[in-house]
Amino acid sequence: MAAAQAMSSARRHFRSLELVLGVLLAGGMTLAVLFSGLLFPDGGESMDLMARLTPPFQSLAHPLGTDPLGRDVLARVIVGGKISLTVGVFSVLGAVTLGTFIGLVAGYYRGITEILLMRFADIQLALPFILLAIMFLAILGTGVDKIIFFMIVAQWVQYARLVRGSVLSLRDREFILSARAIGVGNGRIILTHILPNVLGPIIILMTLQVANNILLESSLTFLGLGVDPLIPSWGGMLADGRTYLQTAWWVSVFPGLAIMFTVLGLNLLGDWLRDLLDPTGQTSK
Amino acid sequence: MAGFIFKRLLQAIFVVLAVTLIVAFAIRLSGDPAIMLMGGGNVTEKDLENIRQALGLNRPFLVQYLSFLEGILTGDFGKSFMGGTPVSMLIARALPATLLLAFASLITSIILSVPLGIYAAVNRGRWPDQLIRILSLVGLSFPNFWLAIMLVLLFSIVLGVLPPSGMEGPESFIMPALTMAVILTATNVRLVRTSMLETLSQQYIMVARSKGLRDRVVLYKHALRNSAIPLVTYIGLQFGGLIGGIVIVERVFNWPGMGTLAFDAISNRDYPVLQGTITVLALFIVLINLLVDIAYGLIDPRIRTE
């Protein structure tokens, strides 16, 4: 008994550690990126040619050093976060809106929507997103809007499947049946009784997907298929930095750390949320 | 069982058709590939017409799609725009390099994740479990290509002990395989842990314990064997992600595999090669998933009726 109590207290400690770390990392990076315009009015573009290739931690003007063009690495890392966060947030918002709507309809009314959804899910599960994204972006050209579009197309199914599953388990429960019995309309039942009950798993999946999509965007941009290389972005800086890894390691290290802190923060929050909102593990893989 | 295999096979064929349709459709999204190919330079309408003729683009879409399908069945993916080498030959050269890397990564990841996962499960809720959990989250939080760059920085530039790129000799496998293995391990460790915990709570484990078998025997002989099934399935399902990841990591290490082939094709606007590469990889993934499904159905009869 004492052992079990010790276990749960260790667990509780790690839970709160997860929350604190997650908020610090993800929240801190988000705040820095949101205020990047105030912090670095030049957008990380100004070139200090006298201070080219300054190593990190040696000058107050350039705490994380400069690249071969004399641009401040810290400024570019913070400004570059705009792209990642924009893609992460908007792709997820798009996918969750579409996916939740279709999932609710498929789970509640069933029929043809459900059949189409499940077949679509089969395809989506078998296709590696990155391969198709590579092909489409190579042919269609690059850009933030296109990346977000592909992510929505590729990912709405996950939300739809999740919502459909939850709706199926809810639709014959007593509180729904009694709502129907007293004459509440279908639309109202879905909005006021079903949707609030599926929000938990959706929020968990959203958190983890923002993290995932930040990684995907950086990969695509690194490959030269994502964001315009002239705009500062984490993936773009890493692609650049790789070519002068020998002379300026810091240009490749810090954007990667920025990705890692942001994504780790979101993953920690997702994990914490899962424990809080979904103890039975619907959303765990 | 025959019905189950038949159903899975139908699903696989359905997915394959969808993949090929998407791939065939993709090239048409670019507008006129003939104009893209000529790069908007000094071309006459007759030149464009010749290219369309050569690519077979002036036929109806359905005809083009069917001939694309026929090509896949006969292993004919057309010829590269660069030098006219058959695409199938290029793929035959690149596919083994990618698959070798995939298997090296998988094996490394199993060697790492099984003991770690068991250790976490046995210490459930205590600090080794939490530490492994946090580490696995960290492992999922950076892009694979960044880890690859950091390994090159450490082992090739700072220590100078490993070749930074290429596929020559066994030592060139270390960094690419390790990159993929670290990321695979981050997910697999959790899977091994969960699946071990589930197995350890089963009655036959209690029976094994109560008849006085040593912990180690119970763990490795009874529990591990039974929790291996979900692991194998999951590894099969991961195959798509693994290939997608390798395609990117190949780029960092100049690995002569499918990823490098695809990216060279992109920069040359060599669409037949790009289409062929993506199609073959996607077919491979569908096939692996199908085999894993069938194998799982054979081992565990409960799956068949699902």
PDB file of N, CA and C in Angstrom, chain A residues 188-262:
ATOM      1  N   ARG A 188     -29.424  20.209 -32.713  1.00  0.00           N
ATOM      2  CA  ARG A 188     -29.222  20.667 -31.352  1.00  0.00           C
ATOM      3  C   ARG A 188     -28.600  19.580 -30.488  1.00  0.00           C
ATOM      4  N   ILE A 189     -29.022  18.350 -30.706  1.00  0.00           N
ATOM      5  CA  ILE A 189     -28.422  17.233 -29.948  1.00  0.00           C
ATOM      6  C   ILE A 189     -26.931  17.158 -30.250  1.00  0.00           C
ATOM      7  N   ILE A 190     -26.588  17.269 -31.537  1.00  0.00           N
ATOM      8  CA  ILE A 190     -25.180  17.181 -31.917  1.00  0.00           C
ATOM      9  C   ILE A 190     -24.387  18.310 -31.262  1.00  0.00           C
ATOM     10  N   LEU A 191     -24.908  19.518 -31.350  1.00  0.00           N
ATOM     11  CA  LEU A 191     -24.149  20.670 -30.859  1.00  0.00           C
ATOM     12  C   LEU A 191     -24.070  20.730 -29.347  1.00  0.00           C
ATOM     13  N   THR A 192     -25.195  20.453 -28.663  1.00  0.00           N
ATOM     14  CA  THR A 192     -25.182  20.688 -27.219  1.00  0.00           C
ATOM     15  C   THR A 192     -24.902  19.430 -26.404  1.00  0.00           C
ATOM     16  N   HIS A 193     -25.142  18.251 -26.963  1.00  0.00           N
ATOM     17  CA  HIS A 193     -24.931  17.048 -26.158  1.00  0.00           C
ATOM     18  C   HIS A 193     -23.755  16.206 -26.626  1.00  0.00           C
ATOM     19  N   ILE A 194     -23.539  16.147 -27.935  1.00  0.00           N
ATOM     20  CA  ILE A 194     -22.482  15.259 -28.419  1.00  0.00           C
ATOM     21  C   ILE A 194     -21.140  15.981 -28.517  1.00  0.00           C
ATOM     22  N   LEU A 195     -21.121  17.134 -29.175  1.00  0.00           N
ATOM     23  CA  LEU A 195     -19.853  17.845 -29.372  1.00  0.00           C
ATOM     24  C   LEU A 195     -19.075  18.067 -28.065  1.00  0.00           C
ATOM     25  N   PRO A 196     -19.729  18.573 -26.997  1.00  0.00           N
ATOM     26  CA  PRO A 196     -18.945  18.797 -25.771  1.00  0.00           C
ATOM     27  C   PRO A 196     -18.304  17.518 -25.241  1.00  0.00           C
ATOM     28  N   ASN A 197     -18.925  16.388 -25.517  1.00  0.00           N
ATOM     29  CA  ASN A 197     -18.388  15.130 -25.000  1.00  0.00           C
ATOM     30  C   ASN A 197     -17.231  14.572 -25.822  1.00  0.00           C
ATOM     31  N   VAL A 198     -17.030  15.085 -27.041  1.00  0.00           N
ATOM     32  CA  VAL A 198     -15.899  14.587 -27.826  1.00  0.00           C
ATOM     33  C   VAL A 198     -14.743  15.585 -27.846  1.00  0.00           C
ATOM     34  N   LEU A 199     -14.919  16.724 -27.160  1.00  0.00           N
ATOM     35  CA  LEU A 199     -13.891  17.768 -27.214  1.00  0.00           C
ATOM     36  C   LEU A 199     -12.545  17.330 -26.632  1.00  0.00           C
ATOM     37  N   GLY A 200     -12.583  16.565 -25.549  1.00  0.00           N
ATOM     38  CA  GLY A 200     -11.350  16.155 -24.884  1.00  0.00           C
ATOM     39  C   GLY A 200     -10.354  15.504 -25.830  1.00  0.00           C
ATOM     40  N   PRO A 201     -10.743  14.368 -26.426  1.00  0.00           N
ATOM     41  CA  PRO A 201      -9.831  13.714 -27.360  1.00  0.00           C
ATOM     42  C   PRO A 201      -9.404  14.613 -28.525  1.00  0.00           C
ATOM     43  N   ILE A 202     -10.323  15.482 -28.982  1.00  0.00           N
ATOM     44  CA  ILE A 202      -9.958  16.372 -30.096  1.00  0.00           C
ATOM     45  C   ILE A 202      -8.841  17.315 -29.678  1.00  0.00           C
ATOM     46  N   ILE A 203      -8.962  17.871 -28.460  1.00  0.00           N
ATOM     47  CA  ILE A 203      -7.952  18.829 -28.004  1.00  0.00           C
ATOM     48  C   ILE A 203      -6.584  18.156 -27.872  1.00  0.00           C
ATOM     49  N   ILE A 204      -6.584  16.910 -27.375  1.00  0.00           N
ATOM     50  CA  ILE A 204      -5.311  16.193 -27.259  1.00  0.00           C
ATOM     51  C   ILE A 204      -4.682  16.007 -28.635  1.00  0.00           C
ATOM     52  N   LEU A 205      -5.491  15.512 -29.572  1.00  0.00           N
ATOM     53  CA  LEU A 205      -4.976  15.259 -30.914  1.00  0.00           C
ATOM     54  C   LEU A 205      -4.479  16.554 -31.554  1.00  0.00           C
ATOM     55  N   MET A 206      -5.202  17.656 -31.330  1.00  0.00           N
ATOM     56  CA  MET A 206      -4.790  18.941 -31.904  1.00  0.00           C
ATOM     57  C   MET A 206      -3.413  19.353 -31.398  1.00  0.00           C
ATOM     58  N   THR A 207      -3.217  19.236 -30.080  1.00  0.00           N
ATOM     59  CA  THR A 207      -1.932  19.632 -29.509  1.00  0.00           C
ATOM     60  C   THR A 207      -0.789  18.840 -30.142  1.00  0.00           C
ATOM     61  N   LEU A 208      -1.000  17.518 -30.230  1.00  0.00           N
ATOM     62  CA  LEU A 208       0.066  16.682 -30.768  1.00  0.00           C
ATOM     63  C   LEU A 208       0.273  16.944 -32.259  1.00  0.00           C
ATOM     64  N   GLN A 209      -0.828  17.289 -32.958  1.00  0.00           N
ATOM     65  CA  GLN A 209      -0.703  17.522 -34.394  1.00  0.00           C
ATOM     66  C   GLN A 209      -0.019  18.852 -34.709  1.00  0.00           C
ATOM     67  N   VAL A 210      -0.215  19.865 -33.870  1.00  0.00           N
ATOM     68  CA  VAL A 210       0.520  21.115 -34.091  1.00  0.00           C
ATOM     69  C   VAL A 210       2.013  20.804 -34.017  1.00  0.00           C
ATOM     70  N   ALA A 211       2.409  20.029 -33.003  1.00  0.00           N
ATOM     71  CA  ALA A 211       3.805  19.630 -32.857  1.00  0.00           C
ATOM     72  C   ALA A 211       4.281  18.889 -34.100  1.00  0.00           C
ATOM     73  N   ASN A 212       3.490  17.914 -34.499  1.00  0.00           N
ATOM     74  CA  ASN A 212       3.845  17.084 -35.647  1.00  0.00           C
ATOM     75  C   ASN A 212       3.987  17.914 -36.920  1.00  0.00           C
ATOM     76  N   ASN A 213       3.070  18.861 -37.122  1.00  0.00           N
ATOM     77  CA  ASN A 213       3.096  19.643 -38.351  1.00  0.00           C
ATOM     78  C   ASN A 213       4.245  20.646 -38.375  1.00  0.00           C
ATOM     79  N   ILE A 214       4.691  21.076 -37.191  1.00  0.00           N
ATOM     80  CA  ILE A 214       5.884  21.930 -37.150  1.00  0.00           C
ATOM     81  C   ILE A 214       7.087  21.126 -37.649  1.00  0.00           C
ATOM     82  N   LEU A 215       7.158  19.865 -37.220  1.00  0.00           N
ATOM     83  CA  LEU A 215       8.244  19.007 -37.700  1.00  0.00           C
ATOM     84  C   LEU A 215       8.141  18.788 -39.211  1.00  0.00           C
ATOM     85  N   LEU A 216       6.916  18.517 -39.688  1.00  0.00           N
ATOM     86  CA  LEU A 216       6.726  18.263 -41.121  1.00  0.00           C
ATOM     87  C   LEU A 216       7.116  19.472 -41.957  1.00  0.00           C
ATOM     88  N   GLU A 217       6.666  20.642 -41.499  1.00  0.00           N
ATOM     89  CA  GLU A 217       6.973  21.867 -42.266  1.00  0.00           C
ATOM     90  C   GLU A 217       8.478  22.070 -42.327  1.00  0.00           C
ATOM     91  N   SER A 218       9.160  21.853 -41.205  1.00  0.00           N
ATOM     92  CA  SER A 218      10.606  22.077 -41.223  1.00  0.00           C
ATOM     93  C   SER A 218      11.279  21.088 -42.170  1.00  0.00           C
ATOM     94  N   SER A 219      10.760  19.848 -42.219  1.00  0.00           N
ATOM     95  CA  SER A 219      11.340  18.869 -43.137  1.00  0.00           C
ATOM     96  C   SER A 219      11.149  19.304 -44.580  1.00  0.00           C
ATOM     97  N   LEU A 220       9.920  19.704 -44.913  1.00  0.00           N
ATOM     98  CA  LEU A 220       9.642  20.094 -46.299  1.00  0.00           C
ATOM     99  C   LEU A 220      10.473  21.304 -46.708  1.00  0.00           C
ATOM    100  N   THR A 221      10.588  22.279 -45.789  1.00  0.00           N
ATOM    101  CA  THR A 221      11.366  23.465 -46.118  1.00  0.00           C
ATOM    102  C   THR A 221      12.845  23.120 -46.230  1.00  0.00           C
ATOM    103  N   PHE A 222      13.310  22.242 -45.351  1.00  0.00           N
ATOM    104  CA  PHE A 222      14.700  21.791 -45.425  1.00  0.00           C
ATOM    105  C   PHE A 222      14.987  21.172 -46.794  1.00  0.00           C
ATOM    106  N   LEU A 223      14.000  20.428 -47.310  1.00  0.00           N
ATOM    107  CA  LEU A 223      14.182  19.776 -48.599  1.00  0.00           C
ATOM    108  C   LEU A 223      14.051  20.750 -49.767  1.00  0.00           C
ATOM    109  N   GLY A 224      13.714  21.999 -49.456  1.00  0.00           N
ATOM    110  CA  GLY A 224      13.548  22.987 -50.522  1.00  0.00           C
ATOM    111  C   GLY A 224      12.162  22.962 -51.120  1.00  0.00           C
ATOM    112  N   LEU A 225      11.208  22.282 -50.453  1.00  0.00           N
ATOM    113  CA  LEU A 225       9.863  22.153 -51.013  1.00  0.00           C
ATOM    114  C   LEU A 225       8.831  22.927 -50.217  1.00  0.00           C
ATOM    115  N   GLY A 226       9.293  23.606 -49.160  1.00  0.00           N
ATOM    116  CA  GLY A 226       8.306  24.249 -48.300  1.00  0.00           C
ATOM    117  C   GLY A 226       8.213  25.729 -48.551  1.00  0.00           C
ATOM    118  N   VAL A 227       8.773  26.472 -47.618  1.00  0.00           N
ATOM    119  CA  VAL A 227       8.662  27.916 -47.644  1.00  0.00           C
ATOM    120  C   VAL A 227       9.795  28.490 -48.499  1.00  0.00           C
ATOM    121  N   ASP A 228       9.527  29.609 -49.137  1.00  0.00           N
ATOM    122  CA  ASP A 228      10.524  30.351 -49.897  1.00  0.00           C
ATOM    123  C   ASP A 228      11.828  30.475 -49.092  1.00  0.00           C
ATOM    124  N   PRO A 229      12.976  30.074 -49.669  1.00  0.00           N
ATOM    125  CA  PRO A 229      14.234  30.093 -48.903  1.00  0.00           C
ATOM    126  C   PRO A 229      14.653  31.502 -48.469  1.00  0.00           C
ATOM    127  N   LEU A 230      14.077  32.545 -49.074  1.00  0.00           N
ATOM    128  CA  LEU A 230      14.468  33.903 -48.685  1.00  0.00           C
ATOM    129  C   LEU A 230      13.816  34.342 -47.377  1.00  0.00           C
ATOM    130  N   ILE A 231      12.683  33.715 -47.020  1.00  0.00           N
ATOM    131  CA  ILE A 231      12.018  34.038 -45.761  1.00  0.00           C
ATOM    132  C   ILE A 231      12.701  33.237 -44.654  1.00  0.00           C
ATOM    133  N   PRO A 232      13.046  33.891 -43.516  1.00  0.00           N
ATOM    134  CA  PRO A 232      13.672  33.094 -42.454  1.00  0.00           C
ATOM    135  C   PRO A 232      12.700  32.052 -41.906  1.00  0.00           C
ATOM    136  N   SER A 233      13.146  30.808 -41.863  1.00  0.00           N
ATOM    137  CA  SER A 233      12.342  29.741 -41.263  1.00  0.00           C
ATOM    138  C   SER A 233      13.313  28.712 -40.707  1.00  0.00           C
ATOM    139  N   TRP A 234      12.831  27.908 -39.760  1.00  0.00           N
ATOM    140  CA  TRP A 234      13.740  26.969 -39.103  1.00  0.00           C
ATOM    141  C   TRP A 234      14.307  25.956 -40.094  1.00  0.00           C
ATOM    142  N   GLY A 235      13.420  25.387 -40.906  1.00  0.00           N
ATOM    143  CA  GLY A 235      13.886  24.406 -41.892  1.00  0.00           C
ATOM    144  C   GLY A 235      14.859  25.028 -42.889  1.00  0.00           C
ATOM    145  N   GLY A 236      14.550  26.253 -43.322  1.00  0.00           N
ATOM    146  CA  GLY A 236      15.410  26.932 -44.278  1.00  0.00           C
ATOM    147  C   GLY A 236      16.781  27.256 -43.701  1.00  0.00           C
ATOM    148  N   MET A 237      16.796  27.682 -42.420  1.00  0.00           N
ATOM    149  CA  MET A 237      18.080  27.974 -41.775  1.00  0.00           C
ATOM    150  C   MET A 237      18.923  26.720 -41.652  1.00  0.00           C
ATOM    151  N   LEU A 238      18.256  25.585 -41.383  1.00  0.00           N
ATOM    152  CA  LEU A 238      19.005  24.340 -41.248  1.00  0.00           C
ATOM    153  C   LEU A 238      19.582  23.904 -42.597  1.00  0.00           C
ATOM    154  N   ALA A 239      18.804  24.119 -43.670  1.00  0.00           N
ATOM    155  CA  ALA A 239      19.302  23.770 -45.001  1.00  0.00           C
ATOM    156  C   ALA A 239      20.525  24.622 -45.341  1.00  0.00           C
ATOM    157  N   ASP A 240      20.434  25.919 -45.032  1.00  0.00           N
ATOM    158  CA  ASP A 240      21.562  26.832 -45.221  1.00  0.00           C
ATOM    159  C   ASP A 240      22.762  26.415 -44.389  1.00  0.00           C
ATOM    160  N   GLY A 241      22.490  26.261 -43.102  1.00  0.00           N
ATOM    161  CA  GLY A 241      23.556  26.016 -42.139  1.00  0.00           C
ATOM    162  C   GLY A 241      24.337  24.757 -42.454  1.00  0.00           C
ATOM    163  N   ARG A 242      23.655  23.778 -43.046  1.00  0.00           N
ATOM    164  CA  ARG A 242      24.301  22.508 -43.351  1.00  0.00           C
ATOM    165  C   ARG A 242      25.479  22.703 -44.291  1.00  0.00           C
ATOM    166  N   THR A 243      25.357  23.701 -45.198  1.00  0.00           N
ATOM    167  CA  THR A 243      26.430  23.873 -46.178  1.00  0.00           C
ATOM    168  C   THR A 243      27.690  24.471 -45.556  1.00  0.00           C
ATOM    169  N   TYR A 244      27.546  25.170 -44.416  1.00  0.00           N
ATOM    170  CA  TYR A 244      28.763  25.620 -43.755  1.00  0.00           C
ATOM    171  C   TYR A 244      28.894  25.091 -42.336  1.00  0.00           C
ATOM    172  N   LEU A 245      28.573  23.835 -42.210  1.00  0.00           N
ATOM    173  CA  LEU A 245      28.670  23.157 -40.923  1.00  0.00           C
ATOM    174  C   LEU A 245      30.105  23.176 -40.390  1.00  0.00           C
ATOM    175  N   GLN A 246      31.059  23.061 -41.295  1.00  0.00           N
ATOM    176  CA  GLN A 246      32.475  23.020 -40.904  1.00  0.00           C
ATOM    177  C   GLN A 246      32.910  24.309 -40.226  1.00  0.00           C
ATOM    178  N   THR A 247      32.462  25.471 -40.774  1.00  0.00           N
ATOM    179  CA  THR A 247      32.962  26.752 -40.268  1.00  0.00           C
ATOM    180  C   THR A 247      32.050  27.365 -39.217  1.00  0.00           C
ATOM    181  N   ALA A 248      30.733  27.097 -39.291  1.00  0.00           N
ATOM    182  CA  ALA A 248      29.811  27.770 -38.377  1.00  0.00           C
ATOM    183  C   ALA A 248      28.752  26.807 -37.875  1.00  0.00           C
ATOM    184  N   TRP A 249      29.126  25.932 -36.955  1.00  0.00           N
ATOM    185  CA  TRP A 249      28.208  24.912 -36.452  1.00  0.00           C
ATOM    186  C   TRP A 249      26.963  25.514 -35.835  1.00  0.00           C
ATOM    187  N   TRP A 250      27.127  26.725 -35.234  1.00  0.00           N
ATOM    188  CA  TRP A 250      25.999  27.309 -34.488  1.00  0.00           C
ATOM    189  C   TRP A 250      24.801  27.623 -35.384  1.00  0.00           C
ATOM    190  N   VAL A 251      25.043  27.888 -36.662  1.00  0.00           N
ATOM    191  CA  VAL A 251      23.922  28.212 -37.545  1.00  0.00           C
ATOM    192  C   VAL A 251      22.994  26.993 -37.696  1.00  0.00           C
ATOM    193  N   SER A 252      23.550  25.784 -37.572  1.00  0.00           N
ATOM    194  CA  SER A 252      22.722  24.584 -37.668  1.00  0.00           C
ATOM    195  C   SER A 252      22.184  24.114 -36.327  1.00  0.00           C
ATOM    196  N   VAL A 253      22.857  24.507 -35.248  1.00  0.00           N
ATOM    197  CA  VAL A 253      22.448  23.985 -33.942  1.00  0.00           C
ATOM    198  C   VAL A 253      21.210  24.712 -33.413  1.00  0.00           C
ATOM    199  N   PHE A 254      21.207  26.055 -33.468  1.00  0.00           N
ATOM    200  CA  PHE A 254      20.148  26.786 -32.767  1.00  0.00           C
ATOM    201  C   PHE A 254      18.750  26.680 -33.385  1.00  0.00           C
ATOM    202  N   PRO A 255      18.602  26.723 -34.712  1.00  0.00           N
ATOM    203  CA  PRO A 255      17.242  26.524 -35.236  1.00  0.00           C
ATOM    204  C   PRO A 255      16.687  25.149 -34.850  1.00  0.00           C
ATOM    205  N   GLY A 256      17.563  24.147 -34.831  1.00  0.00           N
ATOM    206  CA  GLY A 256      17.134  22.804 -34.436  1.00  0.00           C
ATOM    207  C   GLY A 256      16.676  22.778 -32.992  1.00  0.00           C
ATOM    208  N   LEU A 257      17.435  23.466 -32.127  1.00  0.00           N
ATOM    209  CA  LEU A 257      17.031  23.537 -30.719  1.00  0.00           C
ATOM    210  C   LEU A 257      15.690  24.247 -30.582  1.00  0.00           C
ATOM    211  N   ALA A 258      15.487  25.288 -31.401  1.00  0.00           N
ATOM    212  CA  ALA A 258      14.220  26.020 -31.340  1.00  0.00           C
ATOM    213  C   ALA A 258      13.064  25.083 -31.692  1.00  0.00           C
ATOM    214  N   ILE A 259      13.240  24.290 -32.751  1.00  0.00           N
ATOM    215  CA  ILE A 259      12.207  23.314 -33.114  1.00  0.00           C
ATOM    216  C   ILE A 259      11.978  22.368 -31.950  1.00  0.00           C
ATOM    217  N   MET A 260      13.094  21.861 -31.400  1.00  0.00           N
ATOM    218  CA  MET A 260      12.979  20.851 -30.356  1.00  0.00           C
ATOM    219  C   MET A 260      12.249  21.399 -29.132  1.00  0.00           C
ATOM    220  N   PHE A 261      12.593  22.625 -28.700  1.00  0.00           N
ATOM    221  CA  PHE A 261      11.935  23.176 -27.514  1.00  0.00           C
ATOM    222  C   PHE A 261      10.437  23.353 -27.754  1.00  0.00           C
ATOM    223  N   THR A 262      10.099  23.918 -28.916  1.00  0.00           N
ATOM    224  CA  THR A 262       8.684  24.153 -29.205  1.00  0.00           C
ATOM    225  C   THR A 262       7.911  22.838 -29.245  1.00  0.00           C
TER     226      THR A 262
END
